[in-house]
Structures are given as structure tokens and as C-alpha cells.
XYZ file of C-alpha atoms in Angstrom:
559
model
C 0.000 0.000 0.000
C 1.360 3.426 -0.914
C 0.706 5.379 2.287
C 0.036 9.092 2.178
C 2.193 9.942 5.153
C 4.746 8.427 7.455
C 4.059 7.631 11.061
C 4.348 10.342 13.669
C 7.387 9.870 15.835
C 7.218 10.184 19.633
C 9.948 12.342 21.132
C 11.741 11.460 24.342
C 14.883 12.675 26.159
C 18.337 11.185 26.308
C 19.589 9.989 29.648
C 21.739 12.550 31.435
C 22.970 12.981 34.990
C 21.033 13.596 38.169
C 21.618 16.572 40.383
C 24.282 16.029 43.011
C 24.194 18.331 45.990
C 26.726 18.877 48.701
C 24.219 17.943 51.383
C 22.052 14.982 52.192
C 18.903 17.025 51.885
C 15.483 16.068 50.613
C 15.047 18.105 47.414
C 11.688 19.665 46.749
C 9.457 17.615 44.450
C 9.572 20.300 41.780
C 13.342 19.880 41.494
C 12.977 16.547 39.700
C 16.056 16.281 37.494
C 14.561 13.607 35.286
C 12.737 15.483 32.517
C 11.522 12.028 31.491
C 14.957 10.778 32.397
C 17.524 13.049 34.044
C 19.218 16.298 33.327
C 22.850 17.039 34.009
C 23.478 17.902 37.663
C 25.922 20.385 39.059
C 28.241 20.284 42.081
C 27.068 22.404 44.995
C 28.861 25.185 46.813
C 29.307 25.389 50.564
C 30.760 27.709 53.163
C 29.832 31.305 54.025
C 26.635 32.375 52.214
C 26.714 29.185 50.152
C 23.073 28.682 51.022
C 22.271 31.440 48.578
C 23.208 29.085 45.774
C 22.596 25.699 47.351
C 19.788 25.790 49.930
C 19.515 22.823 52.240
C 17.461 21.705 55.169
C 19.973 19.202 56.546
C 23.716 19.440 57.222
C 26.244 17.424 55.309
C 27.297 14.297 57.138
C 30.465 14.975 59.052
C 30.014 18.777 59.051
C 28.677 21.162 61.652
C 25.582 23.231 60.986
C 25.921 26.976 60.975
C 25.659 28.309 64.486
C 23.154 30.936 65.451
C 23.119 33.205 68.448
C 21.247 30.616 70.514
C 23.503 27.738 69.431
C 26.923 29.311 70.029
C 29.177 27.130 72.124
C 30.061 28.346 75.612
C 33.724 28.697 74.681
C 35.630 31.771 75.786
C 38.773 33.378 74.481
C 40.303 36.008 76.732
C 37.036 36.025 78.629
C 34.783 36.570 75.600
C 32.459 34.144 73.799
C 33.138 33.716 70.067
C 30.991 35.390 67.445
C 29.608 32.659 65.195
C 28.510 33.611 61.706
C 28.037 31.520 58.599
C 28.652 27.809 58.271
C 31.945 26.543 59.640
C 33.236 30.010 60.499
C 33.931 31.117 64.076
C 35.487 34.451 64.885
C 37.309 35.115 68.146
C 38.006 38.390 69.904
C 41.617 38.069 71.070
C 42.844 41.592 71.741
C 43.263 43.719 74.806
C 40.048 45.729 75.114
C 40.128 49.083 76.916
C 36.351 49.176 77.383
C 35.116 45.660 78.203
C 31.456 46.654 78.495
C 31.478 48.305 75.088
C 33.129 45.261 73.511
C 30.721 42.853 75.172
C 27.843 44.855 73.738
C 29.487 44.767 70.315
C 29.980 41.011 70.541
C 26.348 40.478 71.536
C 25.245 42.716 68.691
C 27.501 40.755 66.352
C 25.719 37.555 67.314
C 22.411 39.111 66.344
C 23.987 40.200 63.057
C 24.972 36.591 62.314
C 21.707 34.951 63.426
C 19.920 33.856 60.248
C 16.757 33.035 62.186
C 16.096 36.688 62.980
C 14.257 39.156 60.719
C 16.541 40.704 58.129
C 16.002 44.355 59.211
C 17.080 43.483 62.758
C 20.136 41.612 61.491
C 21.241 44.454 59.250
C 20.788 47.120 61.910
C 22.707 44.929 64.375
C 25.532 44.552 61.866
C 25.743 48.321 61.447
C 25.691 48.824 65.215
C 28.372 46.170 65.812
C 30.691 47.752 63.253
C 30.165 51.177 64.791
C 30.827 49.934 68.323
C 33.924 47.930 67.389
C 35.387 50.881 65.538
C 34.767 53.032 68.582
C 36.468 50.472 70.813
C 39.614 50.603 68.670
C 39.327 46.922 67.772
C 41.984 45.227 65.706
C 41.251 44.949 62.020
C 40.833 41.180 62.171
C 37.900 41.353 64.568
C 36.257 44.149 62.634
C 36.648 42.139 59.421
C 34.576 39.319 60.893
C 31.597 41.646 61.332
C 31.989 42.908 57.771
C 31.801 39.288 56.585
C 28.664 38.752 58.662
C 27.059 41.888 57.264
C 28.045 40.882 53.739
C 26.166 37.618 54.228
C 23.098 39.437 55.535
C 23.188 41.929 52.683
C 23.522 39.134 50.144
C 20.536 37.315 51.603
C 18.507 40.531 51.486
C 19.289 40.884 47.775
C 21.774 43.743 48.036
C 24.680 42.064 46.247
C 26.644 45.248 45.414
C 26.772 46.251 49.085
C 27.691 42.673 50.040
C 30.585 42.731 47.561
C 31.818 45.983 49.081
C 31.705 44.431 52.577
C 33.596 41.320 51.512
C 36.288 43.458 49.869
C 36.482 45.679 52.945
C 36.896 42.605 55.143
C 39.634 41.249 52.868
C 41.466 44.573 53.095
C 41.106 44.723 56.895
C 42.355 41.151 57.389
C 44.513 39.963 54.478
C 45.379 36.786 56.403
C 41.807 35.430 56.399
C 40.441 33.391 53.489
C 36.821 33.903 54.634
C 36.109 37.169 52.804
C 37.356 35.646 49.547
C 35.397 32.445 50.135
C 32.231 34.419 50.809
C 32.834 36.634 47.792
C 33.375 33.566 45.605
C 30.093 32.077 46.813
C 28.288 35.328 46.070
C 29.638 35.420 42.519
C 28.730 31.744 42.103
C 25.172 32.451 43.237
C 24.988 35.163 40.553
C 26.264 32.753 37.885
C 29.534 34.698 37.519
C 31.805 31.681 37.777
C 34.907 33.387 36.377
C 34.941 35.926 39.202
C 33.976 33.167 41.648
C 37.028 31.152 40.568
C 39.292 34.183 40.927
C 37.994 34.704 44.462
C 38.523 31.060 45.386
C 42.034 31.211 43.977
C 42.768 34.196 46.249
C 41.418 32.187 49.192
C 43.630 29.209 48.259
C 46.770 31.357 48.383
C 45.872 32.289 51.962
C 44.643 28.862 53.137
C 46.091 26.141 50.889
C 44.922 23.407 53.265
C 41.238 24.351 53.472
C 39.101 21.594 51.836
C 36.016 23.830 51.640
C 37.815 26.239 49.335
C 38.957 23.441 47.015
C 35.450 21.972 46.992
C 33.890 25.271 45.949
C 36.694 25.966 43.514
C 35.972 22.613 41.866
C 32.294 23.523 41.552
C 33.184 26.798 39.806
C 35.580 24.998 37.463
C 32.850 22.502 36.579
C 30.457 25.335 35.726
C 33.117 26.774 33.431
C 33.486 23.411 31.678
C 36.973 22.654 33.037
C 36.143 19.127 34.129
C 39.670 17.777 34.570
C 40.659 20.750 36.735
C 37.404 20.386 38.694
C 38.186 16.736 39.386
C 41.669 17.688 40.571
C 40.217 20.311 42.913
C 37.648 17.895 44.388
C 40.361 15.259 44.800
C 42.516 17.786 46.661
C 39.581 18.542 48.984
C 39.211 14.810 49.672
C 42.924 14.399 50.414
C 42.731 17.305 52.855
C 39.592 15.911 54.490
C 38.789 12.258 53.672
C 35.451 12.709 55.463
C 34.336 15.547 53.173
C 31.266 13.807 51.726
C 30.230 16.791 49.635
C 33.552 16.589 47.749
C 32.885 12.911 46.994
C 29.367 13.773 45.787
C 30.591 16.659 43.662
C 33.365 14.592 42.131
C 30.829 11.870 41.338
C 28.730 14.411 39.464
C 31.668 15.339 37.242
C 32.534 11.687 36.692
C 28.989 11.043 35.456
C 29.133 14.080 33.191
C 32.335 12.613 31.763
C 30.707 9.170 31.237
C 32.898 7.592 33.931
C 30.031 5.985 35.775
C 32.192 3.392 37.519
C 34.170 6.107 39.298
C 30.974 7.982 40.121
C 29.524 4.825 41.637
C 32.675 4.334 43.721
C 32.485 7.878 45.118
C 28.777 7.645 45.900
C 29.301 4.273 47.550
C 31.812 6.000 49.806
C 29.181 8.613 50.688
C 26.620 5.905 51.460
C 29.134 3.961 53.539
C 29.741 7.052 55.681
C 26.097 8.133 55.804
C 23.684 5.315 55.002
C 20.727 7.591 55.679
C 21.481 9.736 52.643
C 18.587 9.155 50.285
C 20.078 11.661 47.839
C 23.269 9.611 47.531
C 21.226 6.478 46.782
C 19.303 8.389 44.113
C 22.468 9.772 42.530
C 24.089 6.326 42.529
C 20.927 4.930 40.977
C 21.298 7.359 38.075
C 24.925 6.302 37.658
C 23.924 2.636 37.591
C 21.193 3.442 35.055
C 23.659 5.276 32.845
C 26.046 2.334 33.048
C 23.265 -0.054 31.972
C 22.959 -1.896 35.299
C 19.219 -1.376 35.607
C 18.633 -3.844 38.435
C 21.085 -2.050 40.697
C 19.581 1.253 39.588
C 16.133 0.046 40.633
C 17.476 -1.140 43.975
C 18.969 2.280 44.692
C 15.820 4.097 43.592
C 13.798 1.873 45.953
C 16.189 2.731 48.789
C 15.692 6.396 47.957
C 11.917 5.996 48.157
C 12.261 4.201 51.489
C 14.382 6.991 52.951
C 12.687 9.906 51.162
C 9.090 8.820 50.489
C 8.054 12.319 49.402
C 10.850 12.618 46.813
C 8.965 12.384 43.508
C 12.014 11.920 41.191
C 12.847 8.521 42.688
C 9.317 7.206 42.179
C 9.324 8.622 38.658
C 12.661 6.907 37.971
C 11.177 3.560 38.969
C 8.319 4.207 36.566
C 10.776 4.938 33.806
C 12.646 1.676 34.360
C 9.478 -0.412 34.691
C 7.736 1.080 31.640
C 9.054 -1.523 29.191
C 8.514 -4.744 31.117
C 5.575 -3.792 33.335
C 3.630 -0.829 31.906
C 0.837 -1.092 34.474
C 3.297 -0.889 37.361
C 5.051 2.012 35.620
C 1.754 3.885 35.248
C 1.085 3.406 38.967
C 4.568 4.716 39.816
C 4.198 7.709 37.529
C 0.832 8.387 39.138
C 2.399 8.294 42.606
C 5.119 10.735 41.525
C 2.517 13.087 40.060
C 0.507 13.011 43.288
C 3.655 14.015 45.161
C 4.395 16.765 42.653
C 1.639 17.762 40.189
C 4.298 19.418 38.016
C 6.652 16.452 38.047
C 8.246 15.463 34.700
C 6.601 12.105 35.432
C 3.529 13.720 33.884
C 5.233 13.885 30.519
C 6.783 10.444 30.966
C 3.328 8.973 31.627
C 2.001 10.648 28.476
C 4.805 9.069 26.431
C 3.970 5.684 27.898
C 0.290 6.137 27.012
C 1.323 6.971 23.431
C 3.525 3.880 23.232
C 0.543 1.828 24.462
C -1.641 3.294 21.673
C -3.747 5.268 24.161
C -3.557 8.830 22.781
C -6.843 9.759 24.470
C -5.141 9.275 27.862
C -1.906 10.922 26.783
C -3.638 14.110 25.641
C -4.797 15.377 29.086
C -1.335 14.768 30.537
C 0.308 16.698 27.727
C -2.219 19.517 28.174
C -1.124 19.776 31.808
C 2.574 19.675 30.909
C 2.107 22.555 28.477
C 0.065 24.499 31.032
C 2.917 24.048 33.497
C 5.602 24.973 30.975
C 4.587 26.480 27.663
C 8.189 26.327 26.435
C 8.385 22.512 26.549
C 8.973 21.736 22.883
C 8.853 17.963 23.427
C 5.410 18.237 25.031
C 4.097 20.306 22.098
C 5.509 17.794 19.613
C 4.048 14.793 21.407
C 0.692 16.473 21.828
C 0.763 16.866 18.062
C 1.334 13.106 17.811
C -1.617 12.441 20.137
C -3.920 14.770 18.210
C -2.925 13.216 14.897
C -3.741 9.742 16.180
C -7.106 11.009 17.413
C -7.904 12.432 13.970
C -7.318 16.103 14.794
C -4.724 16.642 12.075
C -5.214 20.416 11.944
C -4.565 20.546 15.691
C -1.508 18.357 15.202
C -0.141 20.804 12.625
C -0.649 23.717 15.033
C 1.169 21.885 17.846
C 3.994 20.774 15.568
C 4.362 24.371 14.373
C 4.724 25.559 17.959
C 7.268 22.799 18.610
C 9.259 23.994 15.584
C 9.207 27.575 16.882
C 10.660 26.360 20.169
C 13.003 23.721 18.745
C 13.394 23.569 14.936
C 14.616 19.969 14.952
C 14.565 17.421 12.145
C 11.984 15.316 13.962
C 9.578 18.214 14.465
C 9.811 19.063 10.765
C 9.166 15.444 9.823
C 6.120 15.195 12.074
C 4.562 18.338 10.653
C 5.403 17.211 7.140
C 3.572 13.940 7.752
C 0.556 15.856 9.069
C 0.497 18.070 5.978
C 0.733 14.961 3.797
C -2.259 13.421 5.580
C -4.321 16.462 4.522
C -2.945 16.230 0.944
C -1.091 19.514 1.420
C 1.830 18.096 -0.493
C 3.699 21.318 -1.235
C 3.858 22.212 2.457
C 4.808 18.638 3.308
C 7.651 18.727 0.787
C 8.896 22.032 2.218
C 9.154 20.491 5.687
C 10.846 17.324 4.443
C 13.294 19.374 2.342
C 14.187 21.497 5.366
C 14.660 18.380 7.513
C 16.995 16.872 4.907
C 18.987 20.076 4.678
C 19.571 19.706 8.396
C 20.371 15.972 8.153
C 20.702 14.509 4.628
C 20.726 10.976 6.005
C 17.550 11.140 8.108
C 15.497 8.074 7.153
C 12.015 9.305 8.264
C 12.541 12.551 6.339
C 13.577 10.646 3.210
C 10.557 8.348 3.500
C 8.254 11.298 4.011
C 9.617 13.162 1.010
C 9.528 10.028 -1.132
C 5.831 9.564 -0.313
C 5.023 13.255 -0.819
C 6.814 13.258 -4.171
C 4.859 10.159 -5.204
C 1.568 11.775 -4.170
C 2.494 14.828 -6.264
C 3.301 12.489 -9.189
C 6.915 13.563 -9.110
C 7.898 9.994 -9.845
C 11.553 10.529 -10.752
C 12.172 12.426 -7.500
C 10.295 9.784 -5.517
C 12.346 7.043 -7.178
C 15.574 8.805 -6.258
C 14.457 9.184 -2.641
C 13.470 5.521 -2.330
C 16.826 4.478 -3.765
C 18.481 6.477 -0.976
C 16.092 4.942 1.556
C 17.037 1.424 0.443
C 20.722 2.277 0.663
C 20.151 3.299 4.294
C 17.753 0.444 5.096
C 18.381 -2.496 2.742
C 16.285 -4.886 4.837
C 12.968 -3.043 4.636
C 10.512 -5.087 2.549
C 8.122 -2.133 2.222
C 10.839 0.075 0.704
C 11.424 -2.333 -2.198
C 7.676 -2.681 -2.698
C 7.176 1.086 -2.956
C 10.109 1.569 -5.310
C 8.742 -1.300 -7.402
C 5.410 0.563 -7.632
C 7.187 3.644 -8.970
C 8.929 1.518 -11.606
C 5.554 -0.009 -12.468
C 3.982 3.444 -12.926
C 6.913 4.418 -15.133
C 6.340 1.206 -17.144
C 9.803 -0.011 -16.146
C 8.617 -3.580 -15.713
C 11.995 -5.293 -15.356
C 13.180 -3.105 -12.404
C 9.676 -3.378 -10.914
C 9.824 -7.179 -11.057
C 13.285 -7.100 -9.429
C 12.159 -4.860 -6.551
C 9.054 -6.966 -5.860
C 11.221 -10.065 -5.775
C 13.600 -8.425 -3.266
C 10.639 -7.505 -1.082
C 9.344 -11.093 -1.188
C 12.755 -12.458 -0.210
C 12.452 -10.472 3.009
C 8.771 -11.343 3.594
C 7.298 -14.042 1.295
C 3.738 -13.690 2.605
C 2.763 -10.324 1.125
C -0.337 -10.756 -1.008
C -0.221 -7.291 -2.574
C 3.452 -7.666 -3.544
C 2.717 -11.033 -5.165
C -0.163 -9.430 -7.083
C 2.037 -6.556 -8.295
C 4.801 -8.931 -9.318
C 2.249 -10.912 -11.319
C 1.338 -7.721 -13.187
C 4.992 -6.913 -13.952
C 5.637 -10.505 -15.032
C 2.593 -10.444 -17.334
C 3.772 -7.182 -18.961
C 7.116 -8.856 -19.598
C 5.350 -11.842 -21.181
C 6.026 -14.251 -18.299
C 2.447 -15.582 -18.279
C 3.129 -18.729 -16.285
C 4.999 -16.886 -13.523
C 2.274 -14.243 -13.452
C -0.432 -16.880 -12.976
C 1.489 -18.547 -10.149
C 1.973 -15.222 -8.318
C -1.709 -14.309 -8.663
C -2.731 -17.741 -7.364
C -0.473 -17.323 -4.313
C -1.789 -13.790 -3.704
C -5.401 -15.043 -3.747
C -4.493 -17.850 -1.371
C -3.186 -15.261 1.098
C -6.032 -12.764 0.522
C -9.090 -14.100 -1.337
C -10.517 -10.561 -1.648
C -7.429 -8.845 -2.970
C -8.938 -8.368 -6.442
C -12.099 -6.775 -5.054
C -10.482 -3.455 -4.230
C -10.861 -1.780 -7.602
C -8.354 -0.971 -10.353
C -5.686 0.322 -7.928
C -5.829 -2.622 -5.546
C -2.344 -3.632 -6.569
C -0.947 -0.344 -5.184
C -2.224 -0.763 -1.668
């Protein structure tokens, strides 16, 4: 049968890498990295003000949470309690103070400045007051610098990055021996996406504190963002050598290993994280993605199940199980996708479930899911394209063309052009179909669906020579397709080239001997060549396979 159009092609995503964070937190459901599968993850930053770029609700295993005013240890230095500001940073007043009462007030005010649980206006005013009091008390520059760092963090959290940058630079000038201002400044730049300046800041911090693993960890994250993967790995490895218990460095290095397709090394690093902190559901999830990328799907499933056990509200893990079960147990996969969607109504599991419905020939169930995906994100080109597929299968070809057009606006890919071309061909809009197929083949001259589509559209337009040329290219790309030889044989038959037609029909029958319509067409070609006996035998065999094959009218042989 000479079909009018090729089949619509369902789009899906390639497998990437899951997000790897520096902490064993439970990500929010909407942070699902899967996008049907996964998207590349990024190493996380830590240290002063790192929470601006990598929020977390739980501390990294082996690290201490940031202290607040109420949590500060009762440790004294020269009779004064330390001022505790951002994560892992304690500042001590170690100078001879002429006015102890004034300094004590400044220290207390400094604690308020550093307390992230307090309202921002109170923190900022306390920072200003602490700086004023410490200046008045003739404090050493080092102690004053600590308050500038605290105020920089508060200003950054309040959204005043320029003022925060000024404070970090002032702190660095006041105390050139401390890496903390440069670390905080690097984290601020990283949070703004300015990874070049972040790296420069971390490099300044390294020159001051070459044995600080936090700096090397954050430096590695900046290098990864800049695409310097080998240098990032070296920086993470240095952090691990400095602190073998730095689990965030292991997690970050694993992320880069996965990006570099070195899943075995990623698995080894994440196994180390799990060994040190078996409660880390995130590490199980990340290792599951590494196993999936390596092709070890059973181990991937096991890790995803462990993630669900430890983080039952984490939708990406449930969605990942659905993805892996979709081939062998579609009903189970649909249930898992449904569970992920209940946890997060905007989960990419919604799109994954729609793709599964399409693969199960249930476009009527796929359509509502795709409607919701597009409502959630109108820039999702894959959702627009697949909704076009669903509409086409439901008979709404005009709607399919509209959706494919929107998909092309968002992502002018070969596949989107082919799908719209097939929709145009279904409506006999052959010129528009040919334009789409031509554009697709300009983008990829060897694309088989585009060649098939153009071959069919050329045939429908009675451009037989062009169709013949396209089918010859199709056969060169796919020499084992019985239908391709049959269709090229039909073109030869229309051109009254009976010898080549007979040859193509014979090739098609070698691949699949039980094709009634091909036997009928070969009988016609044989008869035109005067091979009456062979023609009669082919017609007899065709009727044995399909007794009604001659009842379809004068063009029955072209079906």
C-alpha cells in the first residue's frame, strides 16, 4: 500500500545525569532532574553564604551546621564568647580591650547580626551597630573584618549584592590573612552565575589557606560550571585528600565523573558517601542514576527503591522507577508515575506517563497529561511535539499541525519538521509537506524518516523521478525493509519499467514471502514482460493469502 504519510514519531529525552548536591537534603518535588529521564546535575557550593546558591534543610554528614546566636558554644577566648557567623566560620576576639562593656555589647550585637533566624532588618541594623561599636572600641582589624563578613552575608541574603561585595572586599582589606572574605565573595559570585569571578575569588582564598578543603570543593564547583572538568576533578580530589570525610567533595566529584561518562568512578564515590552516611537518600538516588547510565538497571532500581524508602516524598525517585518499569511492566510504571505526580503535580513524570500512554496506543489518555505539561511549561517543545502526535492519532490533524508548528518555533529539529510534514501529507497539502521534508533533509541529509516522508510526498504529487531517487536512498540506508522495495517497485511499475519493478518486488518477497499485494504486483509486472506462467502462479499465491485482494478496484495492486 502506498501510504500518504509516514508515522508520527514520539519524542523522548536522552539519559543525562542527576543533580548532586553537597548535602544529604530532601530536594523539593519540583526539582525533579529527570525530565523524562535526568538532566545534568551540578556540584554544589558550601561555606559562608553558600546557602544562597545551594539551599539545604539538613547538614552534610560529618560537618557542623551553621551556628546561630542561641547555638553558640560556651567557649571563651580572653574572657569573651566567640561570634559565630556563617557555616563553619567562628570568629574570636583576642585583643586587649580598653572598654570591656562596650566590647561585650558589640559582641552580643555581632551575634544578632549573624543569626539567620532573625528578621533581616534586625540583622542588618545589628551589623551596622556592631561595626560602629567595634570601631569606637579601637578593635583590631581582624575582629572588625569578621563583622563585615557577617554583614556581607546578611546583605547578600537581602538581595543587596553590590553592598555585600563591598563588605567582603572591605573585610579582605582589613584582614589579608583570612580566606573567609574571599570564600564568601566567591560564593556570592557563584550564586549570581559569575563563575569566572567566583574562581578568581577562590584562587585568592587558596593562596591564603592552601589546606582548606572547603575552598577546594567550591573551587571545583566553579571549574565545573566553566566546563573545566579535569581541573574540577583535581580540585575535588585535593579537597578529599585534605579531608577524607568531606562527603560533599565525593558527591561533587561523582557528578563530574557522570558528566564525563565515567560511571564506575561515580559509583565508587557515591558508595563511599553511602558507607559514611547510610541515611542519605540523595546519595542512593544519585548512585541509581549512575547505575542506570552504566546499563545496570537492576542495581539502579534497587537504589531508587532505597531512595523511596528513605525519602518517600521525593517524587524523582518514584518517577525513575516508573521509567525503568515502563518496558517490562507498563501497568506498574503507570502506577509509579501516578504516585510521583501526586507528590508533585508538576513532576516530569507527567510527561513520561504521556509518552507511555502513546507507546501503548492510548492517545486519548496521553492528551490530558500533555495539556497539563504545556500548562505548566509552555516552552516545553517535546510536550508540544508529542501532543501533536496524540492529536494526529485522534484524527485532529489540523490541531496536530498547530502543535507541531509551535514545537518547531521552540526547537526547529529534524523530527519536528518530519512530524509536521507527515501531518500536511495526511491532509494532501503536499507542497507544504515537501517544504518540511526538504528542510529536515537540509539539516540531516541521512535522516530516514525525512527521506521516506519526502519520497511519499513526491509520489503523491506524481513527481515519480524524484520519488524514485528518494526511495533508492532509503534502500541504501535500510536495505532490509521489505516495504521500501515494494514502494520503489510501484514507482517503476507506474513508469512502465517492468523489469526493475519485477526485481524490486522479488527483493521484497525475499524479506517477507507472505505479502499478497506484492505477489499481485509482481504478477502484473511478469505479465507485462510476457512471463504468463509466472504471473499466474503469483496471482494464485496472492489469492491464497487474501481471497478478496482483487475486489479493491483498479488500484488494488498499489495498496
